XYZ file of N, CA and C in Angstrom:
183
model
N -177.578 -78.175 -34.196
C -178.206 -78.417 -35.492
C -179.128 -77.269 -35.886
N -179.742 -76.650 -34.871
C -180.633 -75.536 -35.180
C -179.876 -74.370 -35.806
N -178.653 -74.146 -35.344
C -177.856 -73.061 -35.892
C -177.512 -73.324 -37.354
N -177.206 -74.575 -37.690
C -176.908 -74.935 -39.080
C -178.123 -74.722 -39.970
N -179.279 -75.134 -39.504
C -180.506 -74.955 -40.279
C -180.829 -73.471 -40.444
N -180.559 -72.685 -39.406
C -180.817 -71.250 -39.496
C -179.874 -70.580 -40.492
N -178.592 -70.987 -40.473
C -177.637 -70.446 -41.435
C -178.001 -70.860 -42.852
N -178.429 -72.112 -43.018
C -178.830 -72.594 -44.333
C -180.031 -71.806 -44.844
N -180.971 -71.512 -43.972
C -182.130 -70.707 -44.349
C -181.733 -69.290 -44.727
N -180.777 -68.713 -44.007
C -180.308 -67.362 -44.322
C -179.631 -67.332 -45.679
N -178.804 -68.343 -45.948
C -178.133 -68.402 -47.244
C -179.135 -68.617 -48.379
N -180.183 -69.389 -48.107
C -181.197 -69.619 -49.130
C -181.910 -68.308 -49.480
N -182.168 -67.479 -48.470
C -182.813 -66.190 -48.733
C -181.879 -65.282 -49.514
N -180.597 -65.266 -49.144
C -179.624 -64.440 -49.853
C -179.513 -64.890 -51.301
N -179.419 -66.189 -51.521
C -179.328 -66.714 -52.888
C -180.601 -66.408 -53.650
N -181.749 -66.495 -52.988
C -183.041 -66.239 -53.629
C -183.152 -64.790 -54.077
N -182.448 -63.877 -53.414
C -182.474 -62.462 -53.770
C -181.350 -62.126 -54.746
N -180.152 -62.654 -54.521
C -178.975 -62.276 -55.296
C -179.026 -62.843 -56.711
N -179.418 -64.067 -56.872
C -179.417 -64.696 -58.205
C -180.368 -63.978 -59.165
N -181.607 -63.685 -58.796
C -182.453 -62.914 -59.724
C -181.912 -61.513 -60.000
N -181.304 -60.877 -58.986
C -180.748 -59.544 -59.206
C -179.606 -59.594 -60.212
N -178.725 -60.572 -60.080
C -177.632 -60.722 -61.038
C -178.157 -61.071 -62.427
N -179.189 -61.880 -62.481
C -179.789 -62.229 -63.769
C -180.365 -60.990 -64.451
N -181.052 -60.160 -63.689
C -181.612 -58.935 -64.257
C -180.514 -57.975 -64.716
N -179.427 -57.872 -63.952
C -178.322 -57.023 -64.362
C -177.682 -57.519 -65.653
N -177.515 -58.820 -65.770
C -176.944 -59.396 -66.988
C -177.872 -59.150 -68.173
N -179.148 -59.358 -67.977
C -180.122 -59.125 -69.044
C -180.138 -57.659 -69.458
N -180.079 -56.757 -68.491
C -180.027 -55.325 -68.782
C -178.796 -54.989 -69.619
N -177.648 -55.547 -69.252
C -176.425 -55.280 -69.997
C -176.500 -55.770 -71.429
N -177.038 -56.956 -71.614
C -177.160 -57.519 -72.963
C -178.096 -56.672 -73.811
N -179.232 -56.284 -73.254
C -180.192 -55.472 -74.003
C -179.609 -54.092 -74.306
N -178.908 -53.492 -73.334
C -178.321 -52.163 -73.529
C -177.282 -52.185 -74.640
N -176.444 -53.207 -74.658
C -175.430 -53.322 -75.707
C -176.091 -53.540 -77.063
N -177.118 -54.383 -77.096
C -177.824 -54.624 -78.355
C -178.464 -53.367 -78.915
N -179.103 -52.593 -78.052
C -179.748 -51.356 -78.507
C -178.704 -50.344 -78.962
N -177.597 -50.232 -78.222
C -176.550 -49.282 -78.599
C -175.954 -49.635 -79.958
N -175.711 -50.913 -80.195
C -175.156 -51.324 -81.488
C -176.150 -51.111 -82.617
N -177.425 -51.371 -82.348
C -178.432 -51.158 -83.378
C -178.553 -49.673 -83.723
N -178.511 -48.812 -82.717
C -178.580 -47.378 -82.984
C -177.339 -46.902 -83.740
N -176.170 -47.439 -83.397
C -174.949 -47.069 -84.108
C -175.021 -47.498 -85.570
N -175.452 -48.740 -85.797
C -175.570 -49.223 -87.170
C -176.595 -48.415 -87.960
N -177.699 -48.059 -87.313
C -178.724 -47.269 -87.992
C -178.188 -45.887 -88.347
N -177.441 -45.275 -87.433
C -176.877 -43.956 -87.720
C -175.888 -44.035 -88.882
N -175.033 -45.057 -88.895
C -174.084 -45.209 -90.000
C -174.812 -45.437 -91.319
N -175.899 -46.214 -91.283
C -176.680 -46.469 -92.496
C -177.336 -45.178 -92.976
N -177.858 -44.379 -92.019
C -178.487 -43.112 -92.393
C -177.466 -42.146 -92.984
N -176.264 -42.113 -92.436
C -175.233 -41.232 -92.979
C -174.812 -41.675 -94.376
N -174.754 -42.967 -94.588
C -174.358 -43.489 -95.896
C -175.434 -43.248 -96.944
N -176.683 -43.313 -96.565
C -177.805 -43.186 -97.497
C -178.502 -41.838 -97.385
N -177.773 -40.829 -96.977
C -178.346 -39.492 -96.829
C -178.682 -38.922 -98.209
N -179.858 -38.322 -98.348
C -180.192 -37.693 -99.635
C -179.310 -36.463 -99.867
N -179.134 -36.101 -101.138
C -178.290 -34.958 -101.481
C -178.858 -33.653 -100.934
N -180.157 -33.480 -101.076
C -180.785 -32.290 -100.524
C -182.164 -32.679 -99.988
N -182.774 -31.753 -99.314
C -184.052 -32.033 -98.684
C -185.155 -32.311 -99.696
N -185.146 -31.637 -100.838
C -186.210 -31.771 -101.812
C -186.134 -33.098 -102.571
N -184.991 -33.750 -102.590
C -184.905 -35.011 -103.332
C -185.658 -36.134 -102.632
N -185.901 -35.987 -101.339
C -186.631 -37.030 -100.630
C -188.147 -36.795 -100.623
N -188.593 -35.657 -101.145
C -190.021 -35.335 -101.180
C -190.514 -35.580 -102.606
N -191.713 -36.193 -102.686
C -192.291 -36.423 -104.009
C -192.622 -35.089 -104.661
N -192.211 -34.919 -105.881
C -192.502 -33.679 -106.603
C -193.789 -33.850 -107.394
N -194.608 -32.828 -107.398
C -195.883 -32.889 -108.114
C -195.767 -32.256 -109.458
């Protein structure tokens, strides 16, 4: 019985380490994809709304 309890304790430690690590990896992937898509959309928006020349975006006095 002691061997079973020892194995159960070992598995509990492995699960205690692996589950948070997998959770962090999943969260990292979701955030990375979200940021990449936001940057892509922003770049496309900037290209679409680009001013004709540099002086058109500056207030003229």
